[in-house]
C-alpha cells in the first residue's frame, strides 16, 4: 500500500486556498516546535459564516495537504462548525495519514482555532476558553 493516499497527494500537489487574505477578520499562526513547520490561516467572516479562507504553510507535504483539506472543510461553514473541526476529521477527509504524520493535521486544527480566537478577540465576542485549550505541549504533536 502506498504511504500516502491519492487525496493527500492531490492536495499536496494542488493545494486549495493557498495565499493571503487582505484585511482578514481573523489570523492564526501556529508552529510545531519539534519539526519547525509553521502554518498560518486567514479568515474572512461574514454573518457568522466563513466566507473565505486562505493559508500559508511552511512545512512538510502532509502539513500542506492538511491545510488545504482543512480550508476546504470550513469554507462556507458557520463559525460554530469551523470551531468543531478536529484533526481527526481532516485526516479522515484525506483518507488517512501515516501514524507518524498525524501531528501535521493537528497543526491545521490548531491554526484554524487560533484564527477563530483572533476573530473573537478582535470583535469582543465572548467564548468558552475550553474551546481553545493550550496545545503547546500537546503530546499528539510530538514527532
Ligand atoms: Fe512538521 Fe509535518 S513534519 S508538520
PDB file of N, CA, C and O in Angstrom, residues 4-82:
ATOM      1  N   UNK A   4       1.069   7.305   1.171  1.00  0.00           N
ATOM      2  CA  UNK A   4       0.112   8.418   1.186  1.00  0.00           C
ATOM      3  C   UNK A   4      -1.062   8.131   0.256  1.00  0.00           C
ATOM      4  O   UNK A   4      -0.871   7.612  -0.844  1.00  0.00           O
ATOM      5  N   UNK A   5      -2.252   8.514   0.693  1.00  0.00           N
ATOM      6  CA  UNK A   5      -3.448   8.297  -0.125  1.00  0.00           C
ATOM      7  C   UNK A   5      -3.411   9.225  -1.344  1.00  0.00           C
ATOM      8  O   UNK A   5      -2.669  10.216  -1.372  1.00  0.00           O
ATOM      9  N   UNK A   6      -4.251   8.887  -2.319  1.00  0.00           N
ATOM     10  CA  UNK A   6      -4.319   9.748  -3.513  1.00  0.00           C
ATOM     11  C   UNK A   6      -4.773  11.157  -3.146  1.00  0.00           C
ATOM     12  O   UNK A   6      -4.334  12.142  -3.727  1.00  0.00           O
ATOM     13  N   UNK A   7      -5.666  11.235  -2.160  1.00  0.00           N
ATOM     14  CA  UNK A   7      -6.159  12.557  -1.759  1.00  0.00           C
ATOM     15  C   UNK A   7      -5.052  13.396  -1.143  1.00  0.00           C
ATOM     16  O   UNK A   7      -4.964  14.599  -1.382  1.00  0.00           O
ATOM     17  N   UNK A   8      -4.212  12.758  -0.335  1.00  0.00           N
ATOM     18  CA  UNK A   8      -3.085  13.501   0.250  1.00  0.00           C
ATOM     19  C   UNK A   8      -2.197  14.025  -0.869  1.00  0.00           C
ATOM     20  O   UNK A   8      -1.822  15.199  -0.891  1.00  0.00           O
ATOM     21  N   UNK A   9      -1.894  13.150  -1.829  1.00  0.00           N
ATOM     22  CA  UNK A   9      -1.013  13.551  -2.935  1.00  0.00           C
ATOM     23  C   UNK A   9      -1.651  14.672  -3.755  1.00  0.00           C
ATOM     24  O   UNK A   9      -0.977  15.624  -4.163  1.00  0.00           O
ATOM     25  N   UNK A  10      -2.968  14.565  -3.965  1.00  0.00           N
ATOM     26  CA  UNK A  10      -3.679  15.578  -4.751  1.00  0.00           C
ATOM     27  C   UNK A  10      -3.621  16.941  -4.041  1.00  0.00           C
ATOM     28  O   UNK A  10      -3.283  17.962  -4.645  1.00  0.00           O
ATOM     29  N   UNK A  11      -3.931  16.950  -2.742  1.00  0.00           N
ATOM     30  CA  UNK A  11      -3.946  18.231  -2.012  1.00  0.00           C
ATOM     31  C   UNK A  11      -2.536  18.770  -1.787  1.00  0.00           C
ATOM     32  O   UNK A  11      -2.349  19.967  -1.592  1.00  0.00           O
ATOM     33  N   UNK A  12      -1.548  17.868  -1.820  1.00  0.00           N
ATOM     34  CA  UNK A  12      -0.153  18.317  -1.691  1.00  0.00           C
ATOM     35  C   UNK A  12       0.297  18.958  -3.014  1.00  0.00           C
ATOM     36  O   UNK A  12       0.896  20.035  -3.034  1.00  0.00           O
ATOM     37  N   UNK A  13      -0.068  18.293  -4.126  1.00  0.00           N
ATOM     38  CA  UNK A  13       0.381  18.808  -5.433  1.00  0.00           C
ATOM     39  C   UNK A  13      -0.433  20.016  -5.892  1.00  0.00           C
ATOM     40  O   UNK A  13       0.097  20.907  -6.562  1.00  0.00           O
ATOM     41  N   UNK A  14      -1.723  20.005  -5.576  1.00  0.00           N
ATOM     42  CA  UNK A  14      -2.613  21.113  -5.996  1.00  0.00           C
ATOM     43  C   UNK A  14      -3.344  21.682  -4.788  1.00  0.00           C
ATOM     44  O   UNK A  14      -4.565  21.547  -4.681  1.00  0.00           O
ATOM     45  N   UNK A  15      -2.623  22.281  -3.870  1.00  0.00           N
ATOM     46  CA  UNK A  15      -3.295  22.760  -2.666  1.00  0.00           C
ATOM     47  C   UNK A  15      -4.330  23.833  -2.966  1.00  0.00           C
ATOM     48  O   UNK A  15      -4.109  24.702  -3.807  1.00  0.00           O
ATOM     49  N   UNK A  16      -5.501  23.714  -2.309  1.00  0.00           N
ATOM     50  CA  UNK A  16      -6.578  24.694  -2.458  1.00  0.00           C
ATOM     51  C   UNK A  16      -6.386  25.808  -1.438  1.00  0.00           C
ATOM     52  O   UNK A  16      -5.937  25.553  -0.328  1.00  0.00           O
ATOM     53  N   UNK A  17      -6.811  27.012  -1.834  1.00  0.00           N
ATOM     54  CA  UNK A  17      -6.867  28.159  -0.912  1.00  0.00           C
ATOM     55  C   UNK A  17      -5.504  28.602  -0.377  1.00  0.00           C
ATOM     56  O   UNK A  17      -5.380  29.016   0.767  1.00  0.00           O
ATOM     57  N   UNK A  18      -4.483  28.487  -1.213  1.00  0.00           N
ATOM     58  CA  UNK A  18      -3.162  28.969  -0.796  1.00  0.00           C
ATOM     59  C   UNK A  18      -3.116  30.477  -0.954  1.00  0.00           C
ATOM     60  O   UNK A  18      -3.638  31.013  -1.940  1.00  0.00           O
ATOM     61  N   UNK A  19      -2.517  31.155  -0.012  1.00  0.00           N
ATOM     62  CA  UNK A  19      -2.309  32.597  -0.165  1.00  0.00           C
ATOM     63  C   UNK A  19      -2.651  33.376   1.085  1.00  0.00           C
ATOM     64  O   UNK A  19      -2.723  32.834   2.188  1.00  0.00           O
ATOM     65  N   UNK A  20      -2.875  34.662   0.854  1.00  0.00           N
ATOM     66  CA  UNK A  20      -3.089  35.616   1.944  1.00  0.00           C
ATOM     67  C   UNK A  20      -4.399  36.335   1.672  1.00  0.00           C
ATOM     68  O   UNK A  20      -4.741  36.574   0.518  1.00  0.00           O
ATOM     69  N   UNK A  21      -5.145  36.674   2.710  1.00  0.00           N
ATOM     70  CA  UNK A  21      -6.359  37.486   2.535  1.00  0.00           C
ATOM     71  C   UNK A  21      -6.069  38.905   3.007  1.00  0.00           C
ATOM     72  O   UNK A  21      -5.510  39.089   4.090  1.00  0.00           O
ATOM     73  N   UNK A  22      -6.457  39.886   2.207  1.00  0.00           N
ATOM     74  CA  UNK A  22      -6.340  41.285   2.626  1.00  0.00           C
ATOM     75  C   UNK A  22      -7.388  41.561   3.698  1.00  0.00           C
ATOM     76  O   UNK A  22      -8.513  41.089   3.581  1.00  0.00           O
ATOM     77  N   UNK A  23      -7.032  42.320   4.698  1.00  0.00           N
ATOM     78  CA  UNK A  23      -7.947  42.688   5.789  1.00  0.00           C
ATOM     79  C   UNK A  23      -8.726  41.486   6.342  1.00  0.00           C
ATOM     80  O   UNK A  23      -9.953  41.469   6.323  1.00  0.00           O
ATOM     81  N   UNK A  24      -8.025  40.475   6.806  1.00  0.00           N
ATOM     82  CA  UNK A  24      -8.729  39.303   7.334  1.00  0.00           C
ATOM     83  C   UNK A  24      -9.448  39.634   8.647  1.00  0.00           C
ATOM     84  O   UNK A  24      -9.049  40.550   9.366  1.00  0.00           O
ATOM     85  N   UNK A  25     -10.490  38.880   8.935  1.00  0.00           N
ATOM     86  CA  UNK A  25     -11.202  39.064  10.203  1.00  0.00           C
ATOM     87  C   UNK A  25     -10.546  38.277  11.327  1.00  0.00           C
ATOM     88  O   UNK A  25     -10.783  38.539  12.499  1.00  0.00           O
ATOM     89  N   UNK A  26      -9.760  37.283  10.946  1.00  0.00           N
ATOM     90  CA  UNK A  26      -9.047  36.502  11.944  1.00  0.00           C
ATOM     91  C   UNK A  26      -7.814  35.878  11.322  1.00  0.00           C
ATOM     92  O   UNK A  26      -7.857  35.449  10.169  1.00  0.00           O
ATOM     93  N   UNK A  27      -6.711  35.879  12.090  1.00  0.00           N
ATOM     94  CA  UNK A  27      -5.475  35.261  11.606  1.00  0.00           C
ATOM     95  C   UNK A  27      -4.937  34.360  12.712  1.00  0.00           C
ATOM     96  O   UNK A  27      -4.946  34.737  13.885  1.00  0.00           O
ATOM     97  N   UNK A  28      -4.515  33.175  12.325  1.00  0.00           N
ATOM     98  CA  UNK A  28      -3.939  32.274  13.316  1.00  0.00           C
ATOM     99  C   UNK A  28      -2.647  31.696  12.791  1.00  0.00           C
ATOM    100  O   UNK A  28      -2.587  31.242  11.651  1.00  0.00           O
ATOM    101  N   UNK A  29      -1.618  31.752  13.618  1.00  0.00           N
ATOM    102  CA  UNK A  29      -0.334  31.168  13.207  1.00  0.00           C
ATOM    103  C   UNK A  29       0.131  30.226  14.299  1.00  0.00           C
ATOM    104  O   UNK A  29       0.157  30.588  15.469  1.00  0.00           O
ATOM    105  N   UNK A  30       0.427  29.021  13.904  1.00  0.00           N
ATOM    106  CA  UNK A  30       0.934  28.054  14.881  1.00  0.00           C
ATOM    107  C   UNK A  30       2.165  27.367  14.294  1.00  0.00           C
ATOM    108  O   UNK A  30       2.353  27.324  13.080  1.00  0.00           O
ATOM    109  N   UNK A  31       2.975  26.857  15.200  1.00  0.00           N
ATOM    110  CA  UNK A  31       4.169  26.151  14.752  1.00  0.00           C
ATOM    111  C   UNK A  31       4.351  24.893  15.563  1.00  0.00           C
ATOM    112  O   UNK A  31       3.893  24.796  16.696  1.00  0.00           O
ATOM    113  N   UNK A  32       4.992  23.942  14.961  1.00  0.00           N
ATOM    114  CA  UNK A  32       5.346  22.737  15.696  1.00  0.00           C
ATOM    115  C   UNK A  32       6.806  22.894  16.113  1.00  0.00           C
ATOM    116  O   UNK A  32       7.700  22.919  15.267  1.00  0.00           O
ATOM    117  N   UNK A  33       7.009  23.017  17.416  1.00  0.00           N
ATOM    118  CA  UNK A  33       8.356  23.293  17.923  1.00  0.00           C
ATOM    119  C   UNK A  33       9.339  22.194  17.525  1.00  0.00           C
ATOM    120  O   UNK A  33      10.517  22.453  17.316  1.00  0.00           O
ATOM    121  N   UNK A  34       8.818  20.975  17.389  1.00  0.00           N
ATOM    122  CA  UNK A  34       9.738  19.857  17.143  1.00  0.00           C
ATOM    123  C   UNK A  34      10.243  19.805  15.699  1.00  0.00           C
ATOM    124  O   UNK A  34      11.418  19.608  15.451  1.00  0.00           O
ATOM    125  N   UNK A  35       9.313  19.980  14.744  1.00  0.00           N
ATOM    126  CA  UNK A  35       9.752  19.865  13.346  1.00  0.00           C
ATOM    127  C   UNK A  35      10.013  21.234  12.731  1.00  0.00           C
ATOM    128  O   UNK A  35      10.609  21.333  11.663  1.00  0.00           O
ATOM    129  N   UNK A  36       9.552  22.304  13.411  1.00  0.00           N
ATOM    130  CA  UNK A  36       9.813  23.658  12.909  1.00  0.00           C
ATOM    131  C   UNK A  36       8.839  24.123  11.851  1.00  0.00           C
ATOM    132  O   UNK A  36       8.970  25.215  11.314  1.00  0.00           O
ATOM    133  N   UNK A  37       7.843  23.293  11.522  1.00  0.00           N
ATOM    134  CA  UNK A  37       6.876  23.691  10.494  1.00  0.00           C
ATOM    135  C   UNK A  37       5.915  24.751  11.035  1.00  0.00           C
ATOM    136  O   UNK A  37       5.563  24.746  12.206  1.00  0.00           O
ATOM    137  N   UNK A  38       5.499  25.647  10.134  1.00  0.00           N
ATOM    138  CA  UNK A  38       4.637  26.764  10.534  1.00  0.00           C
ATOM    139  C   UNK A  38       3.424  26.818   9.618  1.00  0.00           C
ATOM    140  O   UNK A  38       3.548  26.618   8.411  1.00  0.00           O
ATOM    141  N   UNK A  39       2.256  27.107  10.204  1.00  0.00           N
ATOM    142  CA  UNK A  39       1.033  27.228   9.417  1.00  0.00           C
ATOM    143  C   UNK A  39       0.307  28.511   9.804  1.00  0.00           C
ATOM    144  O   UNK A  39       0.185  28.819  10.986  1.00  0.00           O
ATOM    145  N   UNK A  40      -0.125  29.247   8.792  1.00  0.00           N
ATOM    146  CA  UNK A  40      -0.844  30.486   9.046  1.00  0.00           C
ATOM    147  C   UNK A  40      -2.173  30.438   8.301  1.00  0.00           C
ATOM    148  O   UNK A  40      -2.204  30.099   7.117  1.00  0.00           O
ATOM    149  N   UNK A  41      -3.252  30.765   8.991  1.00  0.00           N
ATOM    150  CA  UNK A  41      -4.605  30.731   8.402  1.00  0.00           C
ATOM    151  C   UNK A  41      -5.216  32.124   8.461  1.00  0.00           C
ATOM    152  O   UNK A  41      -5.126  32.802   9.494  1.00  0.00           O
ATOM    153  N   UNK A  42      -5.810  32.537   7.354  1.00  0.00           N
ATOM    154  CA  UNK A  42      -6.515  33.828   7.277  1.00  0.00           C
ATOM    155  C   UNK A  42      -7.998  33.547   7.067  1.00  0.00           C
ATOM    156  O   UNK A  42      -8.357  32.748   6.194  1.00  0.00           O
ATOM    157  N   UNK A  43      -8.851  34.232   7.834  1.00  0.00           N
ATOM    158  CA  UNK A  43     -10.294  34.032   7.700  1.00  0.00           C
ATOM    159  C   UNK A  43     -11.003  35.321   7.346  1.00  0.00           C
ATOM    160  O   UNK A  43     -10.674  36.388   7.868  1.00  0.00           O
ATOM    161  N   UNK A  44     -11.972  35.205   6.453  1.00  0.00           N
ATOM    162  CA  UNK A  44     -12.908  36.288   6.179  1.00  0.00           C
ATOM    163  C   UNK A  44     -14.252  35.779   6.681  1.00  0.00           C
ATOM    164  O   UNK A  44     -14.713  34.714   6.244  1.00  0.00           O
ATOM    165  N   UNK A  45     -14.851  36.515   7.600  1.00  0.00           N
ATOM    166  CA  UNK A  45     -16.102  36.038   8.202  1.00  0.00           C
ATOM    167  C   UNK A  45     -17.219  37.045   7.941  1.00  0.00           C
ATOM    168  O   UNK A  45     -17.070  38.239   8.230  1.00  0.00           O
ATOM    169  N   UNK A  46     -18.290  36.552   7.357  1.00  0.00           N
ATOM    170  CA  UNK A  46     -19.455  37.405   7.074  1.00  0.00           C
ATOM    171  C   UNK A  46     -20.700  36.733   7.628  1.00  0.00           C
ATOM    172  O   UNK A  46     -20.945  35.564   7.332  1.00  0.00           O
ATOM    173  N   UNK A  47     -21.475  37.476   8.404  1.00  0.00           N
ATOM    174  CA  UNK A  47     -22.705  36.939   9.009  1.00  0.00           C
ATOM    175  C   UNK A  47     -22.454  35.605   9.696  1.00  0.00           C
ATOM    176  O   UNK A  47     -23.213  34.652   9.533  1.00  0.00           O
ATOM    177  N   UNK A  48     -21.332  35.545  10.418  1.00  0.00           N
ATOM    178  CA  UNK A  48     -21.017  34.350  11.199  1.00  0.00           C
ATOM    179  C   UNK A  48     -20.718  33.109  10.352  1.00  0.00           C
ATOM    180  O   UNK A  48     -20.829  31.981  10.833  1.00  0.00           O
ATOM    181  N   UNK A  49     -20.361  33.357   9.099  1.00  0.00           N
ATOM    182  CA  UNK A  49     -20.022  32.244   8.204  1.00  0.00           C
ATOM    183  C   UNK A  49     -18.608  32.479   7.665  1.00  0.00           C
ATOM    184  O   UNK A  49     -18.216  33.624   7.414  1.00  0.00           O
ATOM    185  N   UNK A  50     -17.851  31.392   7.484  1.00  0.00           N
ATOM    186  CA  UNK A  50     -16.505  31.513   6.911  1.00  0.00           C
ATOM    187  C   UNK A  50     -16.677  31.790   5.413  1.00  0.00           C
ATOM    188  O   UNK A  50     -16.852  30.868   4.613  1.00  0.00           O
ATOM    189  N   UNK A  51     -16.618  33.073   5.060  1.00  0.00           N
ATOM    190  CA  UNK A  51     -16.856  33.457   3.666  1.00  0.00           C
ATOM    191  C   UNK A  51     -15.645  33.123   2.806  1.00  0.00           C
ATOM    192  O   UNK A  51     -15.782  32.780   1.629  1.00  0.00           O
ATOM    193  N   UNK A  52     -14.446  33.231   3.381  1.00  0.00           N
ATOM    194  CA  UNK A  52     -13.241  32.892   2.622  1.00  0.00           C
ATOM    195  C   UNK A  52     -12.137  32.503   3.605  1.00  0.00           C
ATOM    196  O   UNK A  52     -12.142  32.930   4.762  1.00  0.00           O
ATOM    197  N   UNK A  53     -11.230  31.700   3.117  1.00  0.00           N
ATOM    198  CA  UNK A  53     -10.116  31.249   3.954  1.00  0.00           C
ATOM    199  C   UNK A  53      -8.917  30.978   3.060  1.00  0.00           C
ATOM    200  O   UNK A  53      -9.058  30.478   1.951  1.00  0.00           O
ATOM    201  N   UNK A  54      -7.752  31.399   3.546  1.00  0.00           N
ATOM    202  CA  UNK A  54      -6.506  31.125   2.804  1.00  0.00           C
ATOM    203  C   UNK A  54      -5.463  30.654   3.806  1.00  0.00           C
ATOM    204  O   UNK A  54      -5.565  30.921   5.012  1.00  0.00           O
ATOM    205  N   UNK A  55      -4.458  29.984   3.284  1.00  0.00           N
ATOM    206  CA  UNK A  55      -3.398  29.543   4.191  1.00  0.00           C
ATOM    207  C   UNK A  55      -2.023  29.679   3.567  1.00  0.00           C
ATOM    208  O   UNK A  55      -1.867  29.683   2.332  1.00  0.00           O
ATOM    209  N   UNK A  56      -1.047  29.809   4.458  1.00  0.00           N
ATOM    210  CA  UNK A  56       0.360  29.720   4.070  1.00  0.00           C
ATOM    211  C   UNK A  56       0.980  28.683   4.995  1.00  0.00           C
ATOM    212  O   UNK A  56       0.846  28.799   6.212  1.00  0.00           O
ATOM    213  N   UNK A  57       1.593  27.692   4.420  1.00  0.00           N
ATOM    214  CA  UNK A  57       2.220  26.662   5.245  1.00  0.00           C
ATOM    215  C   UNK A  57       3.661  26.449   4.796  1.00  0.00           C
ATOM    216  O   UNK A  57       3.923  26.240   3.617  1.00  0.00           O
ATOM    217  N   UNK A  58       4.549  26.550   5.769  1.00  0.00           N
ATOM    218  CA  UNK A  58       5.948  26.247   5.516  1.00  0.00           C
ATOM    219  C   UNK A  58       6.190  24.929   6.225  1.00  0.00           C
ATOM    220  O   UNK A  58       6.417  24.898   7.433  1.00  0.00           O
ATOM    221  N   UNK A  59       6.032  23.865   5.488  1.00  0.00           N
ATOM    222  CA  UNK A  59       6.157  22.589   6.172  1.00  0.00           C
ATOM    223  C   UNK A  59       6.125  21.418   5.234  1.00  0.00           C
ATOM    224  O   UNK A  59       6.234  21.569   4.010  1.00  0.00           O
ATOM    225  N   UNK A  60       5.944  20.266   5.817  1.00  0.00           N
ATOM    226  CA  UNK A  60       6.010  19.016   5.067  1.00  0.00           C
ATOM    227  C   UNK A  60       4.772  18.849   4.168  1.00  0.00           C
ATOM    228  O   UNK A  60       3.791  19.593   4.294  1.00  0.00           O
ATOM    229  N   UNK A  61       4.804  17.862   3.318  1.00  0.00           N
ATOM    230  CA  UNK A  61       3.703  17.601   2.398  1.00  0.00           C
ATOM    231  C   UNK A  61       2.400  17.310   3.123  1.00  0.00           C
ATOM    232  O   UNK A  61       1.331  17.756   2.697  1.00  0.00           O
ATOM    233  N   UNK A  62       2.479  16.584   4.221  1.00  0.00           N
ATOM    234  CA  UNK A  62       1.259  16.268   4.979  1.00  0.00           C
ATOM    235  C   UNK A  62       0.674  17.520   5.607  1.00  0.00           C
ATOM    236  O   UNK A  62      -0.558  17.656   5.710  1.00  0.00           O
ATOM    237  N   UNK A  63       1.517  18.445   6.018  1.00  0.00           N
ATOM    238  CA  UNK A  63       1.025  19.701   6.600  1.00  0.00           C
ATOM    239  C   UNK A  63       0.334  20.529   5.518  1.00  0.00           C
ATOM    240  O   UNK A  63      -0.712  21.137   5.761  1.00  0.00           O
ATOM    241  N   UNK A  64       0.892  20.535   4.322  1.00  0.00           N
ATOM    242  CA  UNK A  64       0.281  21.287   3.213  1.00  0.00           C
ATOM    243  C   UNK A  64      -1.051  20.649   2.821  1.00  0.00           C
ATOM    244  O   UNK A  64      -2.069  21.335   2.684  1.00  0.00           O
ATOM    245  N   UNK A  65      -1.068  19.326   2.690  1.00  0.00           N
ATOM    246  CA  UNK A  65      -2.314  18.632   2.342  1.00  0.00           C
ATOM    247  C   UNK A  65      -3.363  18.837   3.437  1.00  0.00           C
ATOM    248  O   UNK A  65      -4.544  19.043   3.146  1.00  0.00           O
ATOM    249  N   UNK A  66      -2.934  18.817   4.699  1.00  0.00           N
ATOM    250  CA  UNK A  66      -3.877  19.014   5.811  1.00  0.00           C
ATOM    251  C   UNK A  66      -4.442  20.424   5.796  1.00  0.00           C
ATOM    252  O   UNK A  66      -5.641  20.626   6.031  1.00  0.00           O
ATOM    253  N   UNK A  67      -3.595  21.416   5.519  1.00  0.00           N
ATOM    254  CA  UNK A  67      -4.079  22.801   5.477  1.00  0.00           C
ATOM    255  C   UNK A  67      -5.099  22.952   4.369  1.00  0.00           C
ATOM    256  O   UNK A  67      -6.152  23.560   4.542  1.00  0.00           O
ATOM    257  N   UNK A  68      -4.766  22.403   3.199  1.00  0.00           N
ATOM    258  CA  UNK A  68      -5.631  22.512   2.042  1.00  0.00           C
ATOM    259  C   UNK A  68      -6.990  21.879   2.340  1.00  0.00           C
ATOM    260  O   UNK A  68      -8.038  22.483   2.123  1.00  0.00           O
ATOM    261  N   UNK A  69      -6.979  20.656   2.860  1.00  0.00           N
ATOM    262  CA  UNK A  69      -8.242  19.969   3.161  1.00  0.00           C
ATOM    263  C   UNK A  69      -9.006  20.700   4.260  1.00  0.00           C
ATOM    264  O   UNK A  69     -10.232  20.868   4.173  1.00  0.00           O
ATOM    265  N   UNK A  70      -8.309  21.170   5.283  1.00  0.00           N
ATOM    266  CA  UNK A  70      -8.987  21.850   6.395  1.00  0.00           C
ATOM    267  C   UNK A  70      -9.692  23.114   5.901  1.00  0.00           C
ATOM    268  O   UNK A  70     -10.827  23.397   6.295  1.00  0.00           O
ATOM    269  N   UNK A  71      -9.040  23.858   4.998  1.00  0.00           N
ATOM    270  CA  UNK A  71      -9.680  25.080   4.495  1.00  0.00           C
ATOM    271  C   UNK A  71     -10.917  24.729   3.675  1.00  0.00           C
ATOM    272  O   UNK A  71     -11.926  25.413   3.748  1.00  0.00           O
ATOM    273  N   UNK A  72     -10.829  23.634   2.906  1.00  0.00           N
ATOM    274  CA  UNK A  72     -11.992  23.217   2.126  1.00  0.00           C
ATOM    275  C   UNK A  72     -13.151  22.812   3.048  1.00  0.00           C
ATOM    276  O   UNK A  72     -14.312  23.061   2.741  1.00  0.00           O
ATOM    277  N   UNK A  73     -12.805  22.185   4.168  1.00  0.00           N
ATOM    278  CA  UNK A  73     -13.848  21.696   5.077  1.00  0.00           C
ATOM    279  C   UNK A  73     -14.574  22.828   5.800  1.00  0.00           C
ATOM    280  O   UNK A  73     -15.735  22.692   6.153  1.00  0.00           O
ATOM    281  N   UNK A  74     -13.884  23.948   6.045  1.00  0.00           N
ATOM    282  CA  UNK A  74     -14.549  25.018   6.813  1.00  0.00           C
ATOM    283  C   UNK A  74     -15.137  26.120   5.929  1.00  0.00           C
ATOM    284  O   UNK A  74     -15.965  26.893   6.384  1.00  0.00           O
ATOM    285  N   UNK A  75     -14.696  26.186   4.680  1.00  0.00           N
ATOM    286  CA  UNK A  75     -15.183  27.248   3.789  1.00  0.00           C
ATOM    287  C   UNK A  75     -16.701  27.150   3.629  1.00  0.00           C
ATOM    288  O   UNK A  75     -17.226  26.078   3.317  1.00  0.00           O
ATOM    289  N   UNK A  76     -17.396  28.263   3.872  1.00  0.00           N
ATOM    290  CA  UNK A  76     -18.845  28.280   3.724  1.00  0.00           C
ATOM    291  C   UNK A  76     -19.588  27.766   4.952  1.00  0.00           C
ATOM    292  O   UNK A  76     -20.815  27.747   4.972  1.00  0.00           O
ATOM    293  N   UNK A  77     -18.827  27.327   5.960  1.00  0.00           N
ATOM    294  CA  UNK A  77     -19.449  26.785   7.172  1.00  0.00           C
ATOM    295  C   UNK A  77     -19.669  27.891   8.210  1.00  0.00           C
ATOM    296  O   UNK A  77     -18.916  28.872   8.238  1.00  0.00           O
ATOM    297  N   UNK A  78     -20.673  27.718   9.091  1.00  0.00           N
ATOM    298  CA  UNK A  78     -20.808  28.667  10.199  1.00  0.00           C
ATOM    299  C   UNK A  78     -19.573  28.588  11.104  1.00  0.00           C
ATOM    300  O   UNK A  78     -18.936  27.525  11.183  1.00  0.00           O
ATOM    301  N   UNK A  79     -19.272  29.692  11.756  1.00  0.00           N
ATOM    302  CA  UNK A  79     -18.122  29.744  12.661  1.00  0.00           C
ATOM    303  C   UNK A  79     -18.203  28.612  13.692  1.00  0.00           C
ATOM    304  O   UNK A  79     -17.204  27.960  14.002  1.00  0.00           O
ATOM    305  N   UNK A  80     -19.412  28.372  14.196  1.00  0.00           N
ATOM    306  CA  UNK A  80     -19.570  27.342  15.234  1.00  0.00           C
ATOM    307  C   UNK A  80     -19.169  25.959  14.717  1.00  0.00           C
ATOM    308  O   UNK A  80     -18.632  25.136  15.457  1.00  0.00           O
ATOM    309  N   UNK A  81     -19.391  25.693  13.436  1.00  0.00           N
ATOM    310  CA  UNK A  81     -18.998  24.406  12.856  1.00  0.00           C
ATOM    311  C   UNK A  81     -17.487  24.349  12.651  1.00  0.00           C
ATOM    312  O   UNK A  81     -16.856  23.333  12.901  1.00  0.00           O
ATOM    313  N   UNK A  82     -16.920  25.462  12.179  1.00  0.00           N
ATOM    314  CA  UNK A  82     -15.468  25.512  11.948  1.00  0.00           C
ATOM    315  C   UNK A  82     -14.722  25.250  13.245  1.00  0.00           C
ATOM    316  O   UNK A  82     -13.668  24.600  13.260  1.00  0.00           O
TER     317      UNK A  82
END
